[in-house]
Short mmCIF file of C-alpha atoms in Angstrom, two decimals:
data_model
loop_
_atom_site.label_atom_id
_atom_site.label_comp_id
_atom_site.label_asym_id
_atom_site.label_seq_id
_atom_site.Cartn_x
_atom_site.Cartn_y
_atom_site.Cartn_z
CA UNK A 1 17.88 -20.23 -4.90
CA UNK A 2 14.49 -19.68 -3.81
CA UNK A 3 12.80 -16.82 -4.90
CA UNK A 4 13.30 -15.22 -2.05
CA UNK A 5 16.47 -15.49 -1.93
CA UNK A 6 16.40 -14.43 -5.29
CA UNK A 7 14.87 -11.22 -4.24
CA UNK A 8 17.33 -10.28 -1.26
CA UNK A 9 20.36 -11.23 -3.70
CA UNK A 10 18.57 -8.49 -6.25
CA UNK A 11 18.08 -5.81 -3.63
CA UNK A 12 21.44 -6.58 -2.40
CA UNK A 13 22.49 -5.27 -5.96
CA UNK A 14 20.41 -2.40 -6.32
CA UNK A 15 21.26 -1.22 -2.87
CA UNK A 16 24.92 -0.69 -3.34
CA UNK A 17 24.46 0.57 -7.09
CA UNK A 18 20.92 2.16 -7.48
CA UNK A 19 18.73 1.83 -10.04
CA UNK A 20 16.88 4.55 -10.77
CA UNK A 21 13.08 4.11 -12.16
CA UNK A 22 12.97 0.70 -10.93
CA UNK A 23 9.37 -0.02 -9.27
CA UNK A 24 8.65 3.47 -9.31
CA UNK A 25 5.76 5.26 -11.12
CA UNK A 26 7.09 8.12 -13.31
CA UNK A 27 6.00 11.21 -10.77
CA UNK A 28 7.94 13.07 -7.64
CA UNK A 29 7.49 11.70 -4.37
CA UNK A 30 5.03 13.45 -1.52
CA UNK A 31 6.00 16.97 -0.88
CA UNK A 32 6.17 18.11 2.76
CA UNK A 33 6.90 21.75 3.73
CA UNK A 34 10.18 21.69 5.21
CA UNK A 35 11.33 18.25 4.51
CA UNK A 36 14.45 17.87 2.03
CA UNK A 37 14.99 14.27 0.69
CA UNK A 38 19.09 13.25 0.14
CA UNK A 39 19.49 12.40 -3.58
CA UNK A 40 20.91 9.11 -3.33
CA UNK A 41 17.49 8.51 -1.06
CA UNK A 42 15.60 9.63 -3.78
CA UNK A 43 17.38 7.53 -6.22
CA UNK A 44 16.44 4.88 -4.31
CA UNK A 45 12.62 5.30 -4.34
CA UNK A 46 12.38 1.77 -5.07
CA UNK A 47 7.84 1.83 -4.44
CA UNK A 48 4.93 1.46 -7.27
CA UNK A 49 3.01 4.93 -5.13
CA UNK A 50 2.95 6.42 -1.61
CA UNK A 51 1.80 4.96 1.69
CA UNK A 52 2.37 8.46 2.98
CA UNK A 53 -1.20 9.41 3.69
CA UNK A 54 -1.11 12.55 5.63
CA UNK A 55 -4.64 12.39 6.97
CA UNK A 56 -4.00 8.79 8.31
CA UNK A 57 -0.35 10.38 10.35
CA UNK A 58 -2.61 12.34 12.63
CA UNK A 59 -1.75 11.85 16.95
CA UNK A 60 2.12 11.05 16.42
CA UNK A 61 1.59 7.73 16.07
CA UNK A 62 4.08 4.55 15.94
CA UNK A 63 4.36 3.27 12.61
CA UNK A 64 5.72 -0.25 11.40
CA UNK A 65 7.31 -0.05 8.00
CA UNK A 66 8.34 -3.07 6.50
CA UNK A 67 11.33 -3.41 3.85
CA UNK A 68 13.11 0.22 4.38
CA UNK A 69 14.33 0.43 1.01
CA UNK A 70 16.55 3.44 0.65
CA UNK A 71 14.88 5.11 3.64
CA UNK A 72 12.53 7.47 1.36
CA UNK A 73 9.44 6.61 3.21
CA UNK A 74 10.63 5.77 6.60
CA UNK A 75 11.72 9.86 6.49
CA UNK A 76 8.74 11.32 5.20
CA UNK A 77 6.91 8.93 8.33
CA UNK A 78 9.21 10.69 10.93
CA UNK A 79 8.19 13.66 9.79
CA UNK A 80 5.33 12.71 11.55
CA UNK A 81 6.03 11.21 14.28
CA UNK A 82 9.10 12.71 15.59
CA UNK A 83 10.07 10.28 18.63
CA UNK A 84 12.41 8.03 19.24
CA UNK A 85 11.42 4.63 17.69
CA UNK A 86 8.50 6.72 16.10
CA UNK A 87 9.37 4.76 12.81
CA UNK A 88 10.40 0.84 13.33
CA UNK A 89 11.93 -0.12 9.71
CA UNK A 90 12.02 -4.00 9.19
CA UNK A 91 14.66 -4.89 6.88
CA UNK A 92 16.17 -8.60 6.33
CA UNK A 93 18.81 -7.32 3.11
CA UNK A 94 22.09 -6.19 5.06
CA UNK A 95 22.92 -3.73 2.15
CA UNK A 96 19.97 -2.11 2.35
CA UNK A 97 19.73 -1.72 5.89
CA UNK A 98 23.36 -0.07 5.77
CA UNK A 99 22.56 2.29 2.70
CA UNK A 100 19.26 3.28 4.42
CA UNK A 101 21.13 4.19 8.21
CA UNK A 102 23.65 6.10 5.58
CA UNK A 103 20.95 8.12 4.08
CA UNK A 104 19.15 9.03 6.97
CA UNK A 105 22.58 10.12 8.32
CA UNK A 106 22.60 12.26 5.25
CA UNK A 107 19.08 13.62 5.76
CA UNK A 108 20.23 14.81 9.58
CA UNK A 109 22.15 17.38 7.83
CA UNK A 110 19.64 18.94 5.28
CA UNK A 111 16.57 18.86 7.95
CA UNK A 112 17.17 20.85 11.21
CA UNK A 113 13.85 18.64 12.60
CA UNK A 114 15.30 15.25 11.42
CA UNK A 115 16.88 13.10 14.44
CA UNK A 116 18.61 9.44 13.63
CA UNK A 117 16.58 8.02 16.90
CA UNK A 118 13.20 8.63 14.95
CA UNK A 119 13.77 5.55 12.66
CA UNK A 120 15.23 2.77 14.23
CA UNK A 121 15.88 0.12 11.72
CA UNK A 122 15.71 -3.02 12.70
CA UNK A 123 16.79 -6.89 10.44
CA UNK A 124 13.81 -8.93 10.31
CA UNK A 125 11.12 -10.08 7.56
CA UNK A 126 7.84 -9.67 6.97
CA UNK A 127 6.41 -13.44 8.15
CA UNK A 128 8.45 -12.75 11.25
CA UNK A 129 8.23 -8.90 12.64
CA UNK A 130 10.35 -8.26 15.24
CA UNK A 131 7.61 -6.36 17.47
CA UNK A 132 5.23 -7.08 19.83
CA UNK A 133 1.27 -8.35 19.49
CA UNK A 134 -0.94 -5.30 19.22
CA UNK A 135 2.01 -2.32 19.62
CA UNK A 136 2.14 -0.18 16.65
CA UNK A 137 -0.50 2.00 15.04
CA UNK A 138 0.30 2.04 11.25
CA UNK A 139 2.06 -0.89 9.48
CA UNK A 140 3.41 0.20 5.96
CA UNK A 141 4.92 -1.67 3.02
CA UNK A 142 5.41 -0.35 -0.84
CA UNK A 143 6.15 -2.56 -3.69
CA UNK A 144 7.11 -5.51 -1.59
CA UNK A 145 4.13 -7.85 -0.72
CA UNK A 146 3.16 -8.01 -4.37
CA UNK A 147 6.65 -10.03 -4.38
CA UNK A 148 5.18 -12.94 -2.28
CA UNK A 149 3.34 -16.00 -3.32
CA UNK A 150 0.10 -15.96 -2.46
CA UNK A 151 0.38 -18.61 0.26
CA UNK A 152 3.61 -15.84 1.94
CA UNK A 153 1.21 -13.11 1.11
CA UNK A 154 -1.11 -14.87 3.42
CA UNK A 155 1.56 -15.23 6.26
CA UNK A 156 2.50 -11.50 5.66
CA UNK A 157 -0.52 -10.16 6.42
CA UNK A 158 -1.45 -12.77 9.32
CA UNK A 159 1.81 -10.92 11.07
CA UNK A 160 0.60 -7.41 10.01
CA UNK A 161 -2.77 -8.07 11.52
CA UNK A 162 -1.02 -8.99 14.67
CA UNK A 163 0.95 -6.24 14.84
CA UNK A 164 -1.73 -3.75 14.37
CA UNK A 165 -3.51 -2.21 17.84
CA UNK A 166 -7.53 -2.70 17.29
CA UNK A 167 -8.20 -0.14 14.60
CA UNK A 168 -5.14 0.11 13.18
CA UNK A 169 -3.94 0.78 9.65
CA UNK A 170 -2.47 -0.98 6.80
CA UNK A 171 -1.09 1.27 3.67
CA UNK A 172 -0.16 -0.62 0.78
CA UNK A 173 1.45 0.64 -2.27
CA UNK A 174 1.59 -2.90 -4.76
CA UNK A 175 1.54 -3.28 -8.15
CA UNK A 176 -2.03 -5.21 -9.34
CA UNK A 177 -2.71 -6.78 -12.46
CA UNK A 178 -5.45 -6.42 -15.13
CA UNK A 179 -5.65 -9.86 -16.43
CA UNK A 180 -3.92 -12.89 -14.44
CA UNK A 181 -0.33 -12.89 -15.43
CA UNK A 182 0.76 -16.19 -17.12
CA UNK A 183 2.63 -19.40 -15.44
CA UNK A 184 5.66 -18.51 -17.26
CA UNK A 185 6.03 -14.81 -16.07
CA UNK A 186 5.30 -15.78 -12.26
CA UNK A 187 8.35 -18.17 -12.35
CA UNK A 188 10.43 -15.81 -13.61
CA UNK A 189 12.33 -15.32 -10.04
CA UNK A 190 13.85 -11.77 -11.05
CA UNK A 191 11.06 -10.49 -12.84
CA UNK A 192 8.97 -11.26 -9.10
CA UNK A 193 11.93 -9.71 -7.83
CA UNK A 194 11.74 -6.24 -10.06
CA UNK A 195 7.78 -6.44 -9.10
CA UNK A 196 7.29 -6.94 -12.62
CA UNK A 197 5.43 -10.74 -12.55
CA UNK A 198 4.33 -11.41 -9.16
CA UNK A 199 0.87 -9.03 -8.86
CA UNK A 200 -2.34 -10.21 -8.17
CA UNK A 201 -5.54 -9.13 -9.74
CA UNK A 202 -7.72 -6.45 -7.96
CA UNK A 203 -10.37 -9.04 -6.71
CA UNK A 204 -7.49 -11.24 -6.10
CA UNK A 205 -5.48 -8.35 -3.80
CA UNK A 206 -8.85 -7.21 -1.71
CA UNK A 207 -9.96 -11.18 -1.10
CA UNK A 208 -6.73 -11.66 0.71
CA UNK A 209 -6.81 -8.34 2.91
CA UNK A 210 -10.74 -9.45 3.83
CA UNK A 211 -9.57 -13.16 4.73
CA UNK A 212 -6.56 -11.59 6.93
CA UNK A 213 -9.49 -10.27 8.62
CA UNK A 214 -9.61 -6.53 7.78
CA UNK A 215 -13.16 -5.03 8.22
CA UNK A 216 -12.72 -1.95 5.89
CA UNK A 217 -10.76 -1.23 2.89
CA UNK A 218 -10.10 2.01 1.32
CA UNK A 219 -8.64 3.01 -2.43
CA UNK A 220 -6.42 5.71 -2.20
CA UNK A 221 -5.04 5.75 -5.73
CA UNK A 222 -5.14 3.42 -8.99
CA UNK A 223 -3.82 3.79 -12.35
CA UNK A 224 -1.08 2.70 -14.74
CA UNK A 225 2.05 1.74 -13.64
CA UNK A 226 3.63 -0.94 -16.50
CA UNK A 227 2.75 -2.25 -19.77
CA UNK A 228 4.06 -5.73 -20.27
CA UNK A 229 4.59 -5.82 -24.44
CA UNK A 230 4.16 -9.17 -26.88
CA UNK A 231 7.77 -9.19 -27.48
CA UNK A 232 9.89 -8.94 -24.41
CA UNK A 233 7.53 -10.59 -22.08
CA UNK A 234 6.07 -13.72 -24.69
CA UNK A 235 2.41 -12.53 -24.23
CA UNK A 236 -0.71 -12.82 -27.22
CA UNK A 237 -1.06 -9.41 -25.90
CA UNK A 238 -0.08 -6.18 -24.16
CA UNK A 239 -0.73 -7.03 -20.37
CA UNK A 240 -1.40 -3.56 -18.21
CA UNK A 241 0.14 -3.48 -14.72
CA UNK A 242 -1.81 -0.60 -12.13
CA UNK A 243 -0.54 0.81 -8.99
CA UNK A 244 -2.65 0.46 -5.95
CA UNK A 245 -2.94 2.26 -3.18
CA UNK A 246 -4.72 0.91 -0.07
CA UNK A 247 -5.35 1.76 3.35
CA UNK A 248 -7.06 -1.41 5.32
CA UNK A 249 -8.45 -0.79 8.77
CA UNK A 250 -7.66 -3.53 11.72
CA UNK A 251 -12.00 -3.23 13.03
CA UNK A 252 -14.12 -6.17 13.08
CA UNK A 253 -15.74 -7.01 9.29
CA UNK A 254 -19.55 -6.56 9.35
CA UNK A 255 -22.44 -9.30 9.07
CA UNK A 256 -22.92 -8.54 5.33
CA UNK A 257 -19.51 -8.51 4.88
CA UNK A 258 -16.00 -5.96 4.65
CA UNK A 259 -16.94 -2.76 3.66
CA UNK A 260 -14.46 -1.58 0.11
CA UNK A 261 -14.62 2.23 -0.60
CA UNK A 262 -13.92 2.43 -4.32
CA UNK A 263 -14.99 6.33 -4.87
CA UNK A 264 -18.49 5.33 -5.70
CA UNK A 265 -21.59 7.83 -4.46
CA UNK A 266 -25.19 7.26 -4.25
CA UNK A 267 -27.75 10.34 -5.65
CA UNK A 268 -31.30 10.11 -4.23
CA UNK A 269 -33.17 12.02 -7.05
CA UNK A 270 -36.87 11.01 -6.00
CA UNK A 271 -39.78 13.49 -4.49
CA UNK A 272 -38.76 13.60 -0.96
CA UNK A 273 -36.21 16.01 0.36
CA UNK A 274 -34.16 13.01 1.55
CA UNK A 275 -34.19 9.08 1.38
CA UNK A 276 -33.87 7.38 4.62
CA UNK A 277 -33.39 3.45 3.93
CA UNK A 278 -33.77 2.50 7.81
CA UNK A 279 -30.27 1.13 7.89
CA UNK A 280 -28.23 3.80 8.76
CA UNK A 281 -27.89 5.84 5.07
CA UNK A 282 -29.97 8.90 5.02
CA UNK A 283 -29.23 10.98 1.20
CA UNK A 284 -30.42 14.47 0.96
CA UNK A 285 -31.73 14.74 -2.71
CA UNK A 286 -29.15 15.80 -5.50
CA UNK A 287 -26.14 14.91 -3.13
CA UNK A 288 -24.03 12.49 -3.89
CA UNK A 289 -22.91 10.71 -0.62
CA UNK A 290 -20.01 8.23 -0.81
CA UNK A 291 -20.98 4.86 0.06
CA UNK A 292 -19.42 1.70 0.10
CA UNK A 293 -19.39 -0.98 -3.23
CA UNK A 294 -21.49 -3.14 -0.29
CA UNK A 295 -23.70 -0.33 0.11
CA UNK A 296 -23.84 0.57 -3.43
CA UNK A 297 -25.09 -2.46 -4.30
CA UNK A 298 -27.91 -2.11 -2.26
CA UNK A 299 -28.94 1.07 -2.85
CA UNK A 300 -28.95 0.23 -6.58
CA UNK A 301 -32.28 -1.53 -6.42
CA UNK A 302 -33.88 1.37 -5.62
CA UNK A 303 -35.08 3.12 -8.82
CA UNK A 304 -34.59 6.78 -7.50
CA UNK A 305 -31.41 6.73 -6.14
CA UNK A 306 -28.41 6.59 -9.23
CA UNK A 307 -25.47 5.12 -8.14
CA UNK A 308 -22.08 6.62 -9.72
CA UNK A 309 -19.10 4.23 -10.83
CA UNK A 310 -16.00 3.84 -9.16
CA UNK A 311 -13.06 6.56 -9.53
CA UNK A 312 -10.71 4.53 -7.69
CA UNK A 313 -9.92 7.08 -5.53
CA UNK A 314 -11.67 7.65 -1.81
CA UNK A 315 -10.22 9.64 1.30
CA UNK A 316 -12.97 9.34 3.60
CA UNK A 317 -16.29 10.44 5.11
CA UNK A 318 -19.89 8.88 3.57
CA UNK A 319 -21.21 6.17 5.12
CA UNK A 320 -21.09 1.83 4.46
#
């Protein structure tokens, strides 16, 4: 079998006999005020983080999410945009797609708000999404590109970007890795499968979302999310596994290249009440303004302004 087929076989498993804890990372899923998640949905919360960023849900808008999993996430997206065909679920595993109708059935009963018609689920793959050029406003995926090759990555995102309407968004939820993971763990078809062998690096990861084309990248969330040990995994040493979350904009990437929020803030600190560098970034002294890495870099030259490290975490506003 080919890996992917590899893959579909495994999720063909899981989705008839769940597995709890795979993918996920240890904590509950998003919260909503009146939204009440089926347990066999949770279960099945087969992601490495969220791609359920409220502030990016705003305008009921039509959102693309591709491999629906147990459902968990295709929900919590109707909660926002509560249409028919609000939520278009891609699925190509037949199991899953059946488990997932089942638990939104479920979910009809324990949330007065929840229609069926809000998700429609829908068999297709990622390299081929069954939707038009340009149609949807938010394309989502968790704990499922990291899967691909990098040469299907490529093709994955090529059909997300063409998906997208001009300024759409991207969310991403994929496991990354610290150090490049070795020849013999990336073969191993069902650890790619379990999202255990197939991540990228960070530098790796953001290349290929700013050669798909996308202008602007933003970290929502990073940190731990598996330790491969010596033993089990045949490693010199411990290899660290982190959970990114991402949320790539569909606009056009700048001159000087993609702008990549990273939670880092520049501090003017000089004699002036402000610092105006004639490019668009004005800082009032003492307060930090988020900027950009790109930016950041720039700034840094300048001895009076003190730029602050990345907290891998960034939800908007500064300036790039």
């Amino acid at each position: 079998m080919t890996y992917l087929e590899t893959t579909a076989k495994f999720y063909s498993e899981v989705a008839q006999t769940p597995e709890v804890g795979l993918c996920c990372v240890q904590s509950s899923s998003l919260q909503l005020p009146g939204l009440k998640i089926p347990c066999k949905m949770q279960e099945m919360n087969y992601g490495c983080g969220t791609t359920v960023h409220p502030n990016e849900l705003a305008n009921n808008p039509t959102v693309l999410y591709v491999g629906v999993g147990g459902g968990l996430e295709a929900l919590q997206f109707a909660y926002f945009s509560r249409h028919q065909g609000g939520v278009i679920a891609v699925e190509p595993v037949e199991a899953m797609r059946n488990v997932a109708r089942e638990n939104l059935k479920q979910a009809t009963t324990l949330n007065d708000w929840f229609q069926e018609e809000f998700v429609e689920i829908r068999e297709g793959d990622a390299f081929n999404l069954p939707v038009a050029d340009e149609s949807v406003d938010l394309v989502a995926q968790n704990c499922l590109f990291n899967i691909f090759e990098p040469q299907d990555l490529a093709k994955a995102l090529k059909e997300v970007y063409r998906v997208l309407k001009p300024g759409g968004k991207l969310l991403m939820s994929d496991p990354i890795a610290t150090q490049p993971i070795p020849s013999h763990l990336r073969q191993d078809e069902r650890l790619r499968a379990m999202c255990l062998s197939g991540a990228l690096t960070y530098n790796q990861y953001i290349k290929h979302l700013i050669d798909t084309g996308f202008g602007q990248v933003e970290i929502r969330t990073r940190r731990p999310y598996r330790l491969l040990d010596t033993n089990s995994y045949q490693l010199e040493k411990p290899l660290l596994l982190e959970s990114l979350d991402t949320v790539s904009f569909k606009v056009p990437i700048a001159d000087d290249g993609a702008c990549i929020f990273t939670g880092k803030t520049a501090i003017y600190h000089g004699d002036l009440d402000h610092f105006d560098d004639n490019a668009g970034h004005i800082l009032t002294k003492g307060v930090p303004a988020s900027v950009c890495d790109k930016t950041a870099a720039k700034l840094n030259k300048f001895s009076d302004i003190y730029i602050t490290d990345s907290t891998w975490h960034y939800d908007g506003g500064g300036c790039c």
